[in-house]
XYZ file of C-alpha atoms in Angstrom:
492
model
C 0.000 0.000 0.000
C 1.361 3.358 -0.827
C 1.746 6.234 2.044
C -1.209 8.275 0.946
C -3.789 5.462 0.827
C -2.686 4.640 4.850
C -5.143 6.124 7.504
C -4.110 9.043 9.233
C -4.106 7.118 12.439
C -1.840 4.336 11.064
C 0.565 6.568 9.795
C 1.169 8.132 13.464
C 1.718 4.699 14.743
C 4.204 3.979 12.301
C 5.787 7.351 12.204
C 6.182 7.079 16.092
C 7.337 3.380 15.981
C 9.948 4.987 13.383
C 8.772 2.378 10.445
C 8.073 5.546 8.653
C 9.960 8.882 8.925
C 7.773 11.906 9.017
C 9.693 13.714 6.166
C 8.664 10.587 3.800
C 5.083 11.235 4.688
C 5.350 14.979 3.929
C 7.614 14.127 0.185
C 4.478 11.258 -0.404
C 1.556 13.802 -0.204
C 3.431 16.498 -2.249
C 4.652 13.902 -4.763
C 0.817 13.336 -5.168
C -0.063 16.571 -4.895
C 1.933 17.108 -8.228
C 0.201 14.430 -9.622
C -3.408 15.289 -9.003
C -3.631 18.856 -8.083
C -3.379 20.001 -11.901
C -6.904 18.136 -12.250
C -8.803 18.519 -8.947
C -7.382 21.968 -8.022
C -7.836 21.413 -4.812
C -5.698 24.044 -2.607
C -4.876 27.310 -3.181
C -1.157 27.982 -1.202
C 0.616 25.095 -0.737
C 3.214 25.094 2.506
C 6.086 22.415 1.056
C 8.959 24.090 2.134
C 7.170 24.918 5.431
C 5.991 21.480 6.134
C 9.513 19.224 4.897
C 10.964 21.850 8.191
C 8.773 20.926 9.985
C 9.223 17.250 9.409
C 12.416 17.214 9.748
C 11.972 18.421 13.595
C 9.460 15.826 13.871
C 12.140 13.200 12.963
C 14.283 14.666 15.050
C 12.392 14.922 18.263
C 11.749 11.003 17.760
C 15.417 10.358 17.063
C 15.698 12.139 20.807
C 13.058 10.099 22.403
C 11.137 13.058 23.125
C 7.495 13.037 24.014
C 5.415 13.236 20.159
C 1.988 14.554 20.148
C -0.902 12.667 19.062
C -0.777 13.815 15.045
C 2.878 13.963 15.447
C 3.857 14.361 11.787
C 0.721 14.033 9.862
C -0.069 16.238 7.071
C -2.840 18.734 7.594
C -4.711 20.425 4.898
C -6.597 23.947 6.258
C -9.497 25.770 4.562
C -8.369 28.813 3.617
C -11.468 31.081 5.802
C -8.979 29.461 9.077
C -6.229 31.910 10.158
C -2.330 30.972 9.635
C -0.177 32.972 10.962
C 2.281 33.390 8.041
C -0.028 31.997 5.404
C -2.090 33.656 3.192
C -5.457 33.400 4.474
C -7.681 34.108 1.897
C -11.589 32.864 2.145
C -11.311 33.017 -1.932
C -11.944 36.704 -2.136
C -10.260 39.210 -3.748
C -10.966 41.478 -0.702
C -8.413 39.207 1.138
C -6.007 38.152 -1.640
C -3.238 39.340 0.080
C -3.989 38.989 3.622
C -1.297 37.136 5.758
C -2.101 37.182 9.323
C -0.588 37.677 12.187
C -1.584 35.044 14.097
C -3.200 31.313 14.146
C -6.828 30.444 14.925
C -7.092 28.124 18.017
C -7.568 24.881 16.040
C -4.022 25.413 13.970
C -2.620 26.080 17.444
C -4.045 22.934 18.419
C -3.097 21.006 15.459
C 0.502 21.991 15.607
C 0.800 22.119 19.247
C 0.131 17.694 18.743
C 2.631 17.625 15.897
C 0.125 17.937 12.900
C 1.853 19.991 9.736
C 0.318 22.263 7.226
C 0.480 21.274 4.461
C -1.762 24.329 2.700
C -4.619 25.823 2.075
C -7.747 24.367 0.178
C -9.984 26.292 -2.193
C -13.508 27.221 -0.922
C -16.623 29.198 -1.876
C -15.601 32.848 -0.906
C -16.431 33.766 2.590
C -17.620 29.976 2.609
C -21.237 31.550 0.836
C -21.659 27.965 -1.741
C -22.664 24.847 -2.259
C -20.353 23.904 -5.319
C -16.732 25.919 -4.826
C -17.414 27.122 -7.940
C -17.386 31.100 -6.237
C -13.833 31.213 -5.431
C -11.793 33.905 -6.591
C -9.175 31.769 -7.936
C -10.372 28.250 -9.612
C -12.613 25.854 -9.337
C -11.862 22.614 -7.853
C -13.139 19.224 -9.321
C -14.617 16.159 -7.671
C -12.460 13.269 -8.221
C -14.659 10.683 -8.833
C -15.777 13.225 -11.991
C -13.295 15.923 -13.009
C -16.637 17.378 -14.954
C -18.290 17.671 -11.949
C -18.207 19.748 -8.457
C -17.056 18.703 -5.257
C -19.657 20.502 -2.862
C -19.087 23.100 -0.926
C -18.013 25.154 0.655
C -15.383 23.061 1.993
C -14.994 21.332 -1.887
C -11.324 22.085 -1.676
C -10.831 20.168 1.749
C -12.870 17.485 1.059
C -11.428 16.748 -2.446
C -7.705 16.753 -1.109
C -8.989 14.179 1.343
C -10.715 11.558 -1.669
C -7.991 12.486 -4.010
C -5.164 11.253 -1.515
C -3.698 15.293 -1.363
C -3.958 15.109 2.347
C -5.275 12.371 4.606
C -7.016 15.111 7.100
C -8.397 18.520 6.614
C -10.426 21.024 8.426
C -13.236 22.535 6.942
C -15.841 24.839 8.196
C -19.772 24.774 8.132
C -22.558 27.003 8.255
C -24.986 25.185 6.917
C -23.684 21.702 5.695
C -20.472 22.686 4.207
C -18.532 19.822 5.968
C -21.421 17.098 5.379
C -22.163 18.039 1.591
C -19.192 18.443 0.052
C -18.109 15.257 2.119
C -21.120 13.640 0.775
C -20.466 14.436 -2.714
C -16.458 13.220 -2.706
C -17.352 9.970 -0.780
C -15.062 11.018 2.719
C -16.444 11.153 5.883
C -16.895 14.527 7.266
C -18.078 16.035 10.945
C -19.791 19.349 12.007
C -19.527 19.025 15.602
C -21.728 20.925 18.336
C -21.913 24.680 18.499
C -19.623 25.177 20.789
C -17.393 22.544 20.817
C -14.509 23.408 18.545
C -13.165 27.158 19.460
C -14.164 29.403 15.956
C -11.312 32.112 17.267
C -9.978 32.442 14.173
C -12.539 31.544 11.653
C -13.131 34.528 9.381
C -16.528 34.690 10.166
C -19.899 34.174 7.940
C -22.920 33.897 10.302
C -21.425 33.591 13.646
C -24.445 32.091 15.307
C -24.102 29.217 12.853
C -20.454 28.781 12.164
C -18.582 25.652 13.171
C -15.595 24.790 12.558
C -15.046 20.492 11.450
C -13.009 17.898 10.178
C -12.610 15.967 7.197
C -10.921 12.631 6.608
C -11.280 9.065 4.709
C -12.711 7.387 7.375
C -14.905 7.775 10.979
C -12.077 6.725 12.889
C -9.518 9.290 11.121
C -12.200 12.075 11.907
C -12.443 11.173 15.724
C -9.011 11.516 15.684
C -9.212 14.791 14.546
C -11.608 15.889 16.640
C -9.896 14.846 19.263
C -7.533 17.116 18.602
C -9.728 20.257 18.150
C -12.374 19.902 20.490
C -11.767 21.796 23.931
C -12.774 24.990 25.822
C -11.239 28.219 24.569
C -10.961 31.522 26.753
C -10.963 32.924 23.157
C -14.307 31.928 22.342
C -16.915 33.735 24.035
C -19.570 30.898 22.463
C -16.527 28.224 23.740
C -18.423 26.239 25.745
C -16.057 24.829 28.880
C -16.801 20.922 29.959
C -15.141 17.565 30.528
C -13.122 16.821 27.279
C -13.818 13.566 25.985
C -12.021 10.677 23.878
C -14.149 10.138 21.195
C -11.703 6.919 19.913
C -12.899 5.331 23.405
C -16.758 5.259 21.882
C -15.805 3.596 18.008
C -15.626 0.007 19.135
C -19.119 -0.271 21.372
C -21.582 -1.763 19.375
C -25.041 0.242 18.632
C -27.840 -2.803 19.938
C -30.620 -1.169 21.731
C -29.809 2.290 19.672
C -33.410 4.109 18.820
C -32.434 6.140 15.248
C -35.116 8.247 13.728
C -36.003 8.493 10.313
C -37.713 11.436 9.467
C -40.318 11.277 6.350
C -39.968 14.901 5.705
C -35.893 13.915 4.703
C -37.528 11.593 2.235
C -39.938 13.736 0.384
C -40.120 15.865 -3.060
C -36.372 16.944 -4.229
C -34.656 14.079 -3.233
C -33.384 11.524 -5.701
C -35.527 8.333 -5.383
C -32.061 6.223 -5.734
C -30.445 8.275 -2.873
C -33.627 7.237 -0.789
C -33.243 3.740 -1.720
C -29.949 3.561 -0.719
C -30.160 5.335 2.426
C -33.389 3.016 3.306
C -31.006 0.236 2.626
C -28.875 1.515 5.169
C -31.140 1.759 7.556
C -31.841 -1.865 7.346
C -27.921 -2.292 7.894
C -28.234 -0.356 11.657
C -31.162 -3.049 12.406
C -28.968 -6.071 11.495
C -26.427 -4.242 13.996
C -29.016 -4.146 16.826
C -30.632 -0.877 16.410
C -34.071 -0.198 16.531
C -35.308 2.180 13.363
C -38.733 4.238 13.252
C -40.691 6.644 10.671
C -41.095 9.930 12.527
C -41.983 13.122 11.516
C -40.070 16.878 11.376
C -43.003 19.378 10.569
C -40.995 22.592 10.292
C -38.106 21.185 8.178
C -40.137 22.936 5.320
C -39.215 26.283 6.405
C -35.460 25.329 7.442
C -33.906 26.591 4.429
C -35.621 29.854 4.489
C -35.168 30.346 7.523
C -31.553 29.240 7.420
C -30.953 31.799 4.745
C -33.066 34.913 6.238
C -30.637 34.339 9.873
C -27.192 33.800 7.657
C -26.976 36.769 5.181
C -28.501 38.963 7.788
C -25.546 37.707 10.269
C -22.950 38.184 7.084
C -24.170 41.607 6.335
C -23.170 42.505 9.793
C -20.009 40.312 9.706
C -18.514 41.260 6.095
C -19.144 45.191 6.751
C -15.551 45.192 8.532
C -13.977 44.577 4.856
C -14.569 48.182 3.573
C -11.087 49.463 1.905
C -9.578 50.537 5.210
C -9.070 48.115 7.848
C -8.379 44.728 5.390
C -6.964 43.548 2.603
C -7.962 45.196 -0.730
C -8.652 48.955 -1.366
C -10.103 50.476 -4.618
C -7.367 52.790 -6.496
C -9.695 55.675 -7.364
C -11.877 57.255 -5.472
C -12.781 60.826 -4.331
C -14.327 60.587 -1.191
C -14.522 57.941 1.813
C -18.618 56.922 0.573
C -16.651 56.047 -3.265
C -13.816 54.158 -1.330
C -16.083 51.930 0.307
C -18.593 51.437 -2.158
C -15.862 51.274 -5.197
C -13.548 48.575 -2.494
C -16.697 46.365 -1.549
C -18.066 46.582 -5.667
C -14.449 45.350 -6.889
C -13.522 43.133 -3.800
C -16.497 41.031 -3.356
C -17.860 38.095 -6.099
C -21.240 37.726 -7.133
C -22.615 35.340 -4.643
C -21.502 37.361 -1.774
C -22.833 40.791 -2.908
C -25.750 38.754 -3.505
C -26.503 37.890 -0.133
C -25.117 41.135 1.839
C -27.792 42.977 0.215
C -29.971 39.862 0.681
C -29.445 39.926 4.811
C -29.035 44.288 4.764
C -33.078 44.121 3.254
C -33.819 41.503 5.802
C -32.491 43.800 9.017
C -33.379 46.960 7.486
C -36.104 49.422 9.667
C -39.650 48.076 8.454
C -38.414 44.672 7.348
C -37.524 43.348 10.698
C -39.662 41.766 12.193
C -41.453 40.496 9.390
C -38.588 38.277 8.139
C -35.234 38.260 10.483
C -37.422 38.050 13.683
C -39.534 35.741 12.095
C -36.821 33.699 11.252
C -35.608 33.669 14.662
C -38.685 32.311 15.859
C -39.269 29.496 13.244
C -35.642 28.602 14.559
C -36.837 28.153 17.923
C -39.580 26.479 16.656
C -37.037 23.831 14.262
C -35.209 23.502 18.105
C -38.291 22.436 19.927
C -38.450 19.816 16.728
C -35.215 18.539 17.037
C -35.956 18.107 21.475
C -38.488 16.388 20.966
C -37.455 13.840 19.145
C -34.023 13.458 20.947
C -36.502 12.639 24.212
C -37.132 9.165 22.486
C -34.079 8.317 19.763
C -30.531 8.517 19.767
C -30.048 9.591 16.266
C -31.574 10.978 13.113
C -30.598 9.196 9.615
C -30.969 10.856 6.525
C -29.607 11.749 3.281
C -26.641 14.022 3.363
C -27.690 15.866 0.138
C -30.880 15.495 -2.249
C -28.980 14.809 -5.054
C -25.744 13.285 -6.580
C -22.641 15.975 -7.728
C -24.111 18.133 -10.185
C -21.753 19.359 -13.206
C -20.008 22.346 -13.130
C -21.988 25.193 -14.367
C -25.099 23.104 -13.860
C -26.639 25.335 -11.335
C -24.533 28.640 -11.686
C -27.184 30.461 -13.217
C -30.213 29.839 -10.754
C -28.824 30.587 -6.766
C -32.426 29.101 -5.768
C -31.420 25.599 -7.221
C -28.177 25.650 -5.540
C -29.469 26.799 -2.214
C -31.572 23.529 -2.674
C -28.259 21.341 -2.119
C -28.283 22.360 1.738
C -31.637 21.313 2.171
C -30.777 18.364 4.308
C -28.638 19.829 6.393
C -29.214 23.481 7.502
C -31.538 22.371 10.489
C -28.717 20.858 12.088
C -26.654 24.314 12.165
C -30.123 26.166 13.261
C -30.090 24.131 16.001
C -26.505 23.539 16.982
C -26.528 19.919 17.034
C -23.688 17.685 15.750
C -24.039 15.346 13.112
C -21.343 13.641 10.292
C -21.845 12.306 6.918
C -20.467 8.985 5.848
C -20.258 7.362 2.250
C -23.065 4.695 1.988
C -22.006 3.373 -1.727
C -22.471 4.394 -5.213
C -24.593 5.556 -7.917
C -23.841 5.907 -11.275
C -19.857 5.821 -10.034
C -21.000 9.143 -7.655
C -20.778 8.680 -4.215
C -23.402 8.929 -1.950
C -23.377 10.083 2.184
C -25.866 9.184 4.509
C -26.083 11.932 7.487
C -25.972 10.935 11.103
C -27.325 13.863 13.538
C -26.802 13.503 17.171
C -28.348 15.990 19.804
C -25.547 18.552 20.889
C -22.210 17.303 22.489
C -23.090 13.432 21.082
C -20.614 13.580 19.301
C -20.029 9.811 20.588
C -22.890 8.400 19.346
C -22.595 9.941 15.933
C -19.089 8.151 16.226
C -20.022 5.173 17.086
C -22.680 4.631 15.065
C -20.952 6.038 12.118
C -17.978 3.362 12.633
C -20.288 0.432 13.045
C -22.260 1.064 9.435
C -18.523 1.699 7.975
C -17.197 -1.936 9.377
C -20.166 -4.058 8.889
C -22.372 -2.505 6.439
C -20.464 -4.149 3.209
C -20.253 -0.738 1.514
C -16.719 -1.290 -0.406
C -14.888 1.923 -0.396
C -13.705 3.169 -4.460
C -10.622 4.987 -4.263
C -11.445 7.749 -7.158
C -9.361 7.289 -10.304
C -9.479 11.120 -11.344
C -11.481 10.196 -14.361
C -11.182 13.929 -16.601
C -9.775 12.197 -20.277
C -13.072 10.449 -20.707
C -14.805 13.311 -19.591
C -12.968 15.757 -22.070
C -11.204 17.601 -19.509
């Protein structure tokens, strides 16, 4: 087996029981890197000079016998919305195409502090506002398993490094399924923990109420690993929230008899692919040969999720993205005659499509006589998706569904019509509303597409999610298809 088709977790063993030198592992992923990154266009800086130093410590400090942290070694690929001190940062904007900063967000603090090494930064829908990565400043990545079409987003950089063997971990970041879909879509396993869980200091922010901060790798245990990592209370945080920190590796081996998991018929309904249903009622039959119990239940409000979700996020981004006006960040328009022309002249230039699009999208929504009759509104149809989600957490354990209503779509398919592609996060938005965790693992194949079944767990069980996830990936008989970068037969 080559070193970029080993699990990140065997590849610490073997780097710390010195069968494998860390600087191997870093020349491995960048020899692939060259290989596949001129067809998936998956990152947007790489770090190789950065991470073979960094190695080479690593090799080092286990040539010493000194103590090696628990990703001692690994490569790490970042989305490029997550701070790096030193590192361009960014988000796919031309606002920030230039921005280094001065300092690391709390989870690349984290990541380095246990040995992990950066490896780059992945390409992303700018300011994370997609569902395709196809509104980045700079390129559009590809999925592997089709070069013609899109990875998901807006994490489609991370996820496709991850199924393209360009990394064998990467954060990602979610606001309202941008772990799970593009995950989903590149057949990797993907987690957006609890709200509160994983510090976001340091997470260029979208919708802060929303925003989370998760992890992407090639299999459940790789992920727990990760998380792991990143989980933890953070001073830095104000929405940090400070309990017990727990092992989620110690939860992958129980097995799931007894578990209650939900299905909701609402998850099941008009948009979503009548194969993906098949195959995702197929794998609810899996968790009952395991030992868990399954039942039909019902969501009422998931119909106004996305609305909702959409109303409370541009509203919050509005807010959030006023801060990039010419002056404080990043770019500033040349010409100009006055401070009103600098800003508007900065934000016209700096900002893509998509983005404009939905600052003046959440500016209507909190403007004076629009209010309350959408933003508060919103607000309370989120409370209302909450009470939902409580209730049904009194009786099951989990919630399966779908990941995403459809298989990848090509690129371009959807560029046109923001309404259709707003559609892709249908499945997952309520979980972001509500701050509960859930992950999205790859259930099999359709027409040579992957396809993720979602997992949602009530907040901080994370464990269960785990577990659960781990004992459909060992037992369920879903063989895993390494992608093949397919683009010649697809005239790319």
């Amino acid at each position: 087996m080559k070193i970029v088709e080993i699990s990140a977790k065997e590849l610490a063993e073997r780097i710390k029981s010195k069968e494998i030198s860390s600087e191997e592992v870093i020349k491995a992923y960048f020899e692939r890197i060259e290989e596949a990154e001129e067809k998936v266009d998956a990152f947007i800086t790489l770090t190789k000079e950065d991470a073979l130093k960094s190695a080479k410590k690593t090799d080092e400090k286990i040539s010493r016998g000194e103590k090696l942290g628990a990703i001692e070694g690994i490569p790490v690929a970042i989305k490029d919305n997550i701070v790096t001190k030193g590192i361009k940062t960014t988000c796919a904007s031309k606002i920030l195409e230039n921005f280094i900063p001065p300092y690391n967000a709390t989870v690349v603090d984290k990541i380095k502090n246990e040995g992990g090494i950066i490896i780059g930064k992945t390409n992303m829908d700018e300011f994370a506002m997609g569902s395709s990565t196809e509104n980045s400043r700079f390129k559009n990545t590809k999925n592997p398993y089709d070069l013609s079409r899109v990875p998901g987003g807006s994490s489609g950089g991370s996820a496709a490094a991850v199924a393209s063997l360009e990394a064998p971990l990467a954060l990602g970041s979610e606001t309202g399924g941008s772990v799970r879909q593009p995950a989903s879509f590149c057949g990797v396993v993907g987690i957006k923990p609890t709200y509160g869980l994983v510090s976001r200091y340091g997470l260029i922010a979208f919708a802060s109420s929303l925003d989370q901060i998760g992890t992407l790798g090639r299999n459940v245990e790789d992920c727990a690993f990760m998380l792991n990592v990143i989980s933890g209370y953070d001073d830095k945080d104000s929405t940090s929230v400070n309990m017990v920190k727990k092992d989620y590796m110690k939860y992958l081996s129980e097995d799931i008899k007894g578990m209650k998991i939900a299905l909701p018929k609402e998850y099941f309904g008009e948009g979503v692919d009548k194969n993906i249903s098949e195959r995702i009622r197929e794998s609810a039959r899996a968790f009952e040969k395991l030992g868990a119990t399954i039942e039909e239940v019902s969501l009422p409000y998931t119909q106004y999720a996305l609305p909702c979700y959409y109303l409370i996020a541009t509203s919050e981004a509005s807010s959030n993205l006023a801060r990039f006006d010419g002056i404080r960040y990043g770019y500033r328009a040349k010409d100009y005659s006055d401070i009103n022309e600098l800003y508007i002249n900065t934000r016209s230039q700096g900002f893509g499509e998509e983005v404009k699009r939905r600052i003046m999208l959440g500016t209507y929504s909190l403007s004076s006589g629009y209010y309350d009759a959408y933003y508060k509104k919103a607000q309370k149809v989120r409370g209302l998706l909450k009470k939902d989600f409580d209730k049904i957490f009194e009786k099951y354990d989990l919630i399966l569904s779908p990941t995403s209503p459809t298989l990848p779509f090509r690129i371009g398919e959807r560029s046109d019509d923001p309404v259709s592609m707003y559609m892709a996060d249908v499945l997952t938005v309520s979980v972001n509303l509500t701050g509960c965790c859930a992950i999205s693992v790859p259930c099999g194949y359709i027409e040579n597409l992957p396809v993720g079944l979602q997992l949602i767990g009530n907040r901080f069980n994370e464990e269960k999610i785990l577990r659960a996830a781990y004992a459909f990936e060992k037992n369920s008989g879903t063989e895993k298809i390494l992608p093949d970068l397919r683009g010649e037969e697809n005239e790319i």
